[in-house]
PDB file of C-alpha atoms in Angstrom:
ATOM      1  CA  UNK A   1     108.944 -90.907 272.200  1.00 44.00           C
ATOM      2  CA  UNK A   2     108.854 -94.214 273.368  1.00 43.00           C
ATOM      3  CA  UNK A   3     104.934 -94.411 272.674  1.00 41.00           C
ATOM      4  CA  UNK A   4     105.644 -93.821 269.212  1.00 39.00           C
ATOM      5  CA  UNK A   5     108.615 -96.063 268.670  1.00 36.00           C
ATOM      6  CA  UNK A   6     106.192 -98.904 269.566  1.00 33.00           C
ATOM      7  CA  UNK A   7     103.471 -97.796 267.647  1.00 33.00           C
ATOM      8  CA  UNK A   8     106.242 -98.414 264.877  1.00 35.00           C
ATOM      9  CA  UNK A   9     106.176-101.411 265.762  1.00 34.00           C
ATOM     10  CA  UNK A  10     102.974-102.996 266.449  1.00 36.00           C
ATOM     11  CA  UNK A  11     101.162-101.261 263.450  1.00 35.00           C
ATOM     12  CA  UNK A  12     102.951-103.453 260.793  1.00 35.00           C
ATOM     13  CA  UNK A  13     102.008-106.592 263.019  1.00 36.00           C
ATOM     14  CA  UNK A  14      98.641-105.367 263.260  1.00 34.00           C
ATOM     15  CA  UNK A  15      97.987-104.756 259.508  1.00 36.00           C
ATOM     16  CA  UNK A  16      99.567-107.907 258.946  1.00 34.00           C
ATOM     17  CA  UNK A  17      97.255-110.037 261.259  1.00 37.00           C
ATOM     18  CA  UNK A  18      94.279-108.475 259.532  1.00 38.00           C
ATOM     19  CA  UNK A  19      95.157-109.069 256.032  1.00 38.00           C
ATOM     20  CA  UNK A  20      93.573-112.323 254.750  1.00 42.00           C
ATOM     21  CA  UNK A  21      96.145-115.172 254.203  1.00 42.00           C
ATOM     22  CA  UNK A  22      97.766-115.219 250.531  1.00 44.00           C
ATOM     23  CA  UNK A  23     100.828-117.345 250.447  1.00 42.00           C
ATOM     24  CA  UNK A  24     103.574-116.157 248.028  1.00 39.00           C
ATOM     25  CA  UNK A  25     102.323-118.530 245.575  1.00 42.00           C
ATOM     26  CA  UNK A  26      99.096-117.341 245.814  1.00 45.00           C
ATOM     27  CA  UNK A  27     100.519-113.818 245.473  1.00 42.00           C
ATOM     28  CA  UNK A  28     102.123-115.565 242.311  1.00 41.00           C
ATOM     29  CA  UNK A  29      98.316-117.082 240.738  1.00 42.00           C
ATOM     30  CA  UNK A  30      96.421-114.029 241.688  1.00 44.00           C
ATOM     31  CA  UNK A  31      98.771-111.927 239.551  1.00 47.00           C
ATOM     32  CA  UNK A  32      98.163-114.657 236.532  1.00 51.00           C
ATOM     33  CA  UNK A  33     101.369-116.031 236.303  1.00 58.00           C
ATOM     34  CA  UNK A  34     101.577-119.165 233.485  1.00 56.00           C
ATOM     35  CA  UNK A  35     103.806-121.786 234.395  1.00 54.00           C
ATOM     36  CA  UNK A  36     104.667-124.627 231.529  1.00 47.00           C
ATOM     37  CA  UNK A  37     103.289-128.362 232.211  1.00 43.00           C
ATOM     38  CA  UNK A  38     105.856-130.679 234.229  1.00 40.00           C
ATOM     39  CA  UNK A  39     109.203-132.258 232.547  1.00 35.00           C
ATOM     40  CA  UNK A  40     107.145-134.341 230.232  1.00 33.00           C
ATOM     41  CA  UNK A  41     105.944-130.563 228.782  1.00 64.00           C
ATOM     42  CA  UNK A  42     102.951-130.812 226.412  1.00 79.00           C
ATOM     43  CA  UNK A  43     103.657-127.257 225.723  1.00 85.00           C
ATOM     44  CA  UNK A  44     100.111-126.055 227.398  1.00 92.00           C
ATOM     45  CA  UNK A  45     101.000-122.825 229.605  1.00 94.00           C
ATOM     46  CA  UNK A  46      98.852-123.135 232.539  1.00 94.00           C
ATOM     47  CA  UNK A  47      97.956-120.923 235.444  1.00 94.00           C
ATOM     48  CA  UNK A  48      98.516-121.416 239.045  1.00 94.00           C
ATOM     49  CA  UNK A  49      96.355-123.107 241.123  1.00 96.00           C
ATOM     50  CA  UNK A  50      94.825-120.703 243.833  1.00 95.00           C
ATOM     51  CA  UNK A  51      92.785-120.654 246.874  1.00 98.00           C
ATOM     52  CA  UNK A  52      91.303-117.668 248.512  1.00 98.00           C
ATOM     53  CA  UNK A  53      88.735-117.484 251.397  1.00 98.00           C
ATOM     54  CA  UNK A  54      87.121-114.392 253.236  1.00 98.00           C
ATOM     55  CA  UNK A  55      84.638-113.503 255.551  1.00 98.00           C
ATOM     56  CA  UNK A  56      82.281-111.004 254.152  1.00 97.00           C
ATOM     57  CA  UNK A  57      79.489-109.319 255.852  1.00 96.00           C
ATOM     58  CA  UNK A  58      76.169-108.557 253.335  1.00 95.00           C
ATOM     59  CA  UNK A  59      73.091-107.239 254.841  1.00 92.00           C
ATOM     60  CA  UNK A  60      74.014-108.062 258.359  1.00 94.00           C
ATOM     61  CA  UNK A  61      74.755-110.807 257.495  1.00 95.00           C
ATOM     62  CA  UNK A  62      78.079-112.715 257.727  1.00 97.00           C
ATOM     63  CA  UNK A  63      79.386-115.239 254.912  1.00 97.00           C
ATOM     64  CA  UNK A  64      82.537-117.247 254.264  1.00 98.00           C
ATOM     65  CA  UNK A  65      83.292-117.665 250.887  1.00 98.00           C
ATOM     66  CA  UNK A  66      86.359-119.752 249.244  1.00 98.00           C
ATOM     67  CA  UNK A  67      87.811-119.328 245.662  1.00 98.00           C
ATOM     68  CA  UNK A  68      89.227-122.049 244.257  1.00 98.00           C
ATOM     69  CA  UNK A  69      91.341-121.857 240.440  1.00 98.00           C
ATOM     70  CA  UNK A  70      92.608-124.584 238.411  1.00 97.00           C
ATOM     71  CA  UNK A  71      93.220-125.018 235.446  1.00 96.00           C
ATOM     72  CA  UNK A  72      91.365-127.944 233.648  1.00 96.00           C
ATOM     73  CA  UNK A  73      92.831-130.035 230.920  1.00 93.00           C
ATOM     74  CA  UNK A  74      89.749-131.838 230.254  1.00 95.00           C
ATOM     75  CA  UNK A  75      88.497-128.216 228.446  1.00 96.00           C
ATOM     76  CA  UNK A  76      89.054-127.269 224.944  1.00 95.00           C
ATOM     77  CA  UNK A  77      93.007-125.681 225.301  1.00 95.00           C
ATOM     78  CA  UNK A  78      93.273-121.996 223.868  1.00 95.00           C
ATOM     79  CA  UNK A  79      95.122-120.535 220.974  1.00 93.00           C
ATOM     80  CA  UNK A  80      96.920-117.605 220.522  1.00 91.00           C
ATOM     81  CA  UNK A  81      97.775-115.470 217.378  1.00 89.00           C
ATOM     82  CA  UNK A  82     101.364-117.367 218.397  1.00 91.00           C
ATOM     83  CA  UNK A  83     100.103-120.741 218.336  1.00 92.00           C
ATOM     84  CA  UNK A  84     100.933-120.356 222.553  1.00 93.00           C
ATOM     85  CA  UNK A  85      98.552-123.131 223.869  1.00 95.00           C
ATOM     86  CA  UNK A  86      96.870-122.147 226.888  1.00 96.00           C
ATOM     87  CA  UNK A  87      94.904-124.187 229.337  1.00 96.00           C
ATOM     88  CA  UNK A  88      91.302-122.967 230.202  1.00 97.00           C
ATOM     89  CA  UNK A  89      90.642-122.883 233.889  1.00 98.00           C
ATOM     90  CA  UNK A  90      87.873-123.793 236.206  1.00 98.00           C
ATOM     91  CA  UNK A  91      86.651-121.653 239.475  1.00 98.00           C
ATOM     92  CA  UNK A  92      84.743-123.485 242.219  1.00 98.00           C
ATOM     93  CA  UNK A  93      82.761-121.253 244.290  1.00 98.00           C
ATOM     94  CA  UNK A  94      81.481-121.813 248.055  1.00 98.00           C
ATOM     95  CA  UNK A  95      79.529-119.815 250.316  1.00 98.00           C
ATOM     96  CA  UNK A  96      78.791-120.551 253.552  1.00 97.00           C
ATOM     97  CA  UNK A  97      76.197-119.044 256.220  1.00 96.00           C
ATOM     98  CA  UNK A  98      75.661-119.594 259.442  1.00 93.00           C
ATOM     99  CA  UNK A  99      77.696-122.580 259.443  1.00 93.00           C
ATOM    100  CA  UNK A 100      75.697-124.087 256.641  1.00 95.00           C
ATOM    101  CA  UNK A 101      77.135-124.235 252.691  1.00 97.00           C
ATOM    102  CA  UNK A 102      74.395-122.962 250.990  1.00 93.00           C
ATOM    103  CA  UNK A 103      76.140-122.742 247.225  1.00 98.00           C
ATOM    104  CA  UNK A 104      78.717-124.679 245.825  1.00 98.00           C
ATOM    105  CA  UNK A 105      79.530-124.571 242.126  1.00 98.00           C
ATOM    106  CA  UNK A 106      82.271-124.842 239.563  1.00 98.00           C
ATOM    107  CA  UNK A 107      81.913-122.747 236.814  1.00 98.00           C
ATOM    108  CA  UNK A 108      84.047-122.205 233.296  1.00 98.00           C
ATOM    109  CA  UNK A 109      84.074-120.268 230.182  1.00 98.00           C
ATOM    110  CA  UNK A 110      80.749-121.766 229.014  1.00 97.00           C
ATOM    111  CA  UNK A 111      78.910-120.451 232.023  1.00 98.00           C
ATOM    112  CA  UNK A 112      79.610-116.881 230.932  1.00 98.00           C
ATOM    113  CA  UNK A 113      79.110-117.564 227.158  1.00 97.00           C
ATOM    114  CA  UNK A 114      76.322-115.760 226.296  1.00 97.00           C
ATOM    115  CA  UNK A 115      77.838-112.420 227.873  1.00 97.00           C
ATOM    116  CA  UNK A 116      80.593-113.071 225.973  1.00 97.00           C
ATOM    117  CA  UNK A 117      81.864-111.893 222.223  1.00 97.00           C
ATOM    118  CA  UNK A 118      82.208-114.500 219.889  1.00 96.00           C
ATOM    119  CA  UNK A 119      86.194-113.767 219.865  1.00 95.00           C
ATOM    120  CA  UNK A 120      86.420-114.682 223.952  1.00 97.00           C
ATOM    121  CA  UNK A 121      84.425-117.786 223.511  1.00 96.00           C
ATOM    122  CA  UNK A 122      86.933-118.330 221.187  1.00 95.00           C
ATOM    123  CA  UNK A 123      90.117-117.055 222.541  1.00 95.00           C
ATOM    124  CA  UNK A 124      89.448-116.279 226.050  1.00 97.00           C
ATOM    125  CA  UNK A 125      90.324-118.502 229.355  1.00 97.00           C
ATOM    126  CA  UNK A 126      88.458-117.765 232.703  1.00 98.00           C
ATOM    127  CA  UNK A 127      91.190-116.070 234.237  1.00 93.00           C
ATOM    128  CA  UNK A 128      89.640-114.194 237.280  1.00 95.00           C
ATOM    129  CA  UNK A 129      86.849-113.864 240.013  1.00 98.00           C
ATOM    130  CA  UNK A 130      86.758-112.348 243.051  1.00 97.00           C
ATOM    131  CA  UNK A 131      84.112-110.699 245.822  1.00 98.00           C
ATOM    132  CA  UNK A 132      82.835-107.440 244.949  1.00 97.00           C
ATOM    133  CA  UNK A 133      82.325-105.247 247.904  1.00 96.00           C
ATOM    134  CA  UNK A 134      81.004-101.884 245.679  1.00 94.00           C
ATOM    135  CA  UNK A 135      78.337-103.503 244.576  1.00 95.00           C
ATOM    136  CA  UNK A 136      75.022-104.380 246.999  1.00 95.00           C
ATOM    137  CA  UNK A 137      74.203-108.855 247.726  1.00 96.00           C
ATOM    138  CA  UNK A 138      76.849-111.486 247.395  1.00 98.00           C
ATOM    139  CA  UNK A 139      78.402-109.983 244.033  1.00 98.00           C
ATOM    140  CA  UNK A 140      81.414-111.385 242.501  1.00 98.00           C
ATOM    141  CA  UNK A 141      83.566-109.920 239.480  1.00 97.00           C
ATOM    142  CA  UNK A 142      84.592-112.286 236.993  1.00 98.00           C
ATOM    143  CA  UNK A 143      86.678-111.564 234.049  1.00 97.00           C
ATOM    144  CA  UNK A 144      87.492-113.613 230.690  1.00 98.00           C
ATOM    145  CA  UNK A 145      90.672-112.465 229.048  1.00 97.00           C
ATOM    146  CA  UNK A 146      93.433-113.007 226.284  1.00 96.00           C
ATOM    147  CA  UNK A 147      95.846-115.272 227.616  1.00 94.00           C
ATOM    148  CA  UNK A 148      99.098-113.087 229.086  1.00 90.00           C
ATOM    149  CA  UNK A 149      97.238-109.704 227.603  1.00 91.00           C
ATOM    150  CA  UNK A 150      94.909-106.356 229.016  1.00 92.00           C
ATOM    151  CA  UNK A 151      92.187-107.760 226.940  1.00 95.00           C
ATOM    152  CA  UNK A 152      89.618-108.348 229.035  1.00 96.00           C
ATOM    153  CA  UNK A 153      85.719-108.769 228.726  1.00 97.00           C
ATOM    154  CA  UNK A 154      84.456-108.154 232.640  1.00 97.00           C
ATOM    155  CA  UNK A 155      81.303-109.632 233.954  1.00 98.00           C
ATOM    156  CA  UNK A 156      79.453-109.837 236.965  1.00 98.00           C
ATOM    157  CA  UNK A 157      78.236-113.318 239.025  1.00 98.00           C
ATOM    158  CA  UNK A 158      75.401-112.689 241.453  1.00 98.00           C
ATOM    159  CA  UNK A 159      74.205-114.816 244.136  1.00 98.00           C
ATOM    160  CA  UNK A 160      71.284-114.375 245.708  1.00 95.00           C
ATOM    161  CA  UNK A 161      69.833-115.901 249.263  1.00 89.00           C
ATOM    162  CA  UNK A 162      68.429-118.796 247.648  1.00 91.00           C
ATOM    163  CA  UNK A 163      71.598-119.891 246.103  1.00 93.00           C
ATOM    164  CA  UNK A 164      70.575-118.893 242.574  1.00 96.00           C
ATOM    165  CA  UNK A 165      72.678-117.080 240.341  1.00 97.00           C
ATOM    166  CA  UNK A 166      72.691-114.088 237.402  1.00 98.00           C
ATOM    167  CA  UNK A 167      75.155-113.206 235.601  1.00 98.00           C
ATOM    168  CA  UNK A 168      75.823-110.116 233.549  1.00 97.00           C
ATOM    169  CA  UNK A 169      77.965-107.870 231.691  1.00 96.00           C
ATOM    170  CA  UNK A 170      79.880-105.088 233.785  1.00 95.00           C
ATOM    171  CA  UNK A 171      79.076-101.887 231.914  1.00 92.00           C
ATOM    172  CA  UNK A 172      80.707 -99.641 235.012  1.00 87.00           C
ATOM    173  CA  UNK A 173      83.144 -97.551 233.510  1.00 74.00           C
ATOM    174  CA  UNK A 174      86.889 -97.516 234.658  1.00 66.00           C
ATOM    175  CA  UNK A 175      85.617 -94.189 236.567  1.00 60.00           C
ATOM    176  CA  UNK A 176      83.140 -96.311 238.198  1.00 60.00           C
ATOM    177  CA  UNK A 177      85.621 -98.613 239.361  1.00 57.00           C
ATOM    178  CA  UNK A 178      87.895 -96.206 241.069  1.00 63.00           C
ATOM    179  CA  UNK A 179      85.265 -94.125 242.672  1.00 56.00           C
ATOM    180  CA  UNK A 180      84.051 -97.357 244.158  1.00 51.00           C
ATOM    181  CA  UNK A 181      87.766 -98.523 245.084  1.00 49.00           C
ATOM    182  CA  UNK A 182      88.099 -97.350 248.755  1.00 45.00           C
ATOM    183  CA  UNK A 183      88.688-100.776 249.702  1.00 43.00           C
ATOM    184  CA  UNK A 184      91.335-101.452 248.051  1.00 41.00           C
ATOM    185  CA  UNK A 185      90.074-104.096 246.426  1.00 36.00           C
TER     186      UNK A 185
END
């Protein structure tokens, strides 16, 4: 009994210890929460800034990658059917191997436009990207949306050894992404 009293306890430790670091604001960003500008308000909602790093492994080979979101009011702002003004947002990517960086680049809506329908160039903000682990290389998904909506156009960033990228449309189905969701991710 008393073995499994402190299994009680440890377990929680241990699943907290190996959970990557999100601080309760990044718990906040990655969930998309807008936020108006400071007291001097423009009206612009933006998002969150966020960080995120992990340690990936990808054909025996190990990679640390960081995630970083902000949103950029140097870009054009976006409009809603509301007249809601929304700041666009910028992701910086980094990958490092071996102790090296071997890619480093910020990307916005424009990278993605050509994958994109003409109404998310339009109306869309960069709202998401994160490591793919069902799919095989350094594959990240990276999704345009609606401001504060389910409307989302998904695409996928590749990077390859070389530190060059593709980019594409995801086409997997909802199915897809469930059978391919035993990490949790």
């Amino acid at each position: 009994m008393k073995k499994s009293s402190l299994l009680w306890l440890i377990a929680p430790a241990l699943m907290f210890a190996c959970t990557p670091r999100q601080t309760s604001a990044d718990a906040a960003q990655s969930e998309g929460e807008y936020e108006l500008a400071g007291p001097a308000s423009d009206g612009l909602q933006r998002m969150h800034e966020y960080n995120y790093a992990d340690t990936v492994v990808v054909d025996g080979r190990e990679y640390i990658y960081r995630l970083h979101r902000e949103a950029s009011d140097s870009l054009p702002a976006v409009v809603d059917d509301d007249g809601i003004r929304y700041a666009d947002n910028i992701y910086t990517l980094t990958i490092m191997a071996g102790g090296q960086q071997f890619f480093h680049r910020s990307f916005t809506k424009a990278a993605f436009a050509a994958h994109l329908s003409n109404d998310f160039r339009q109306h869309g903000i960069l709202d998401g990207m994160m490591f793919d682990p069902s799919l095989p290389g350094l594959a990240f998904a990276v999704s345009v949306s609606m401001p504060q909506s389910d409307m989302v156009e998904p695409l996928l960033l590749r990077v390859d050894r070389q530190g060059g990228i593709a980019i594409e449309r995801d086409e997997r189905s909802d199915a897809d992404l469930e059978d391919g969701d035993d990490e949790g991710v």
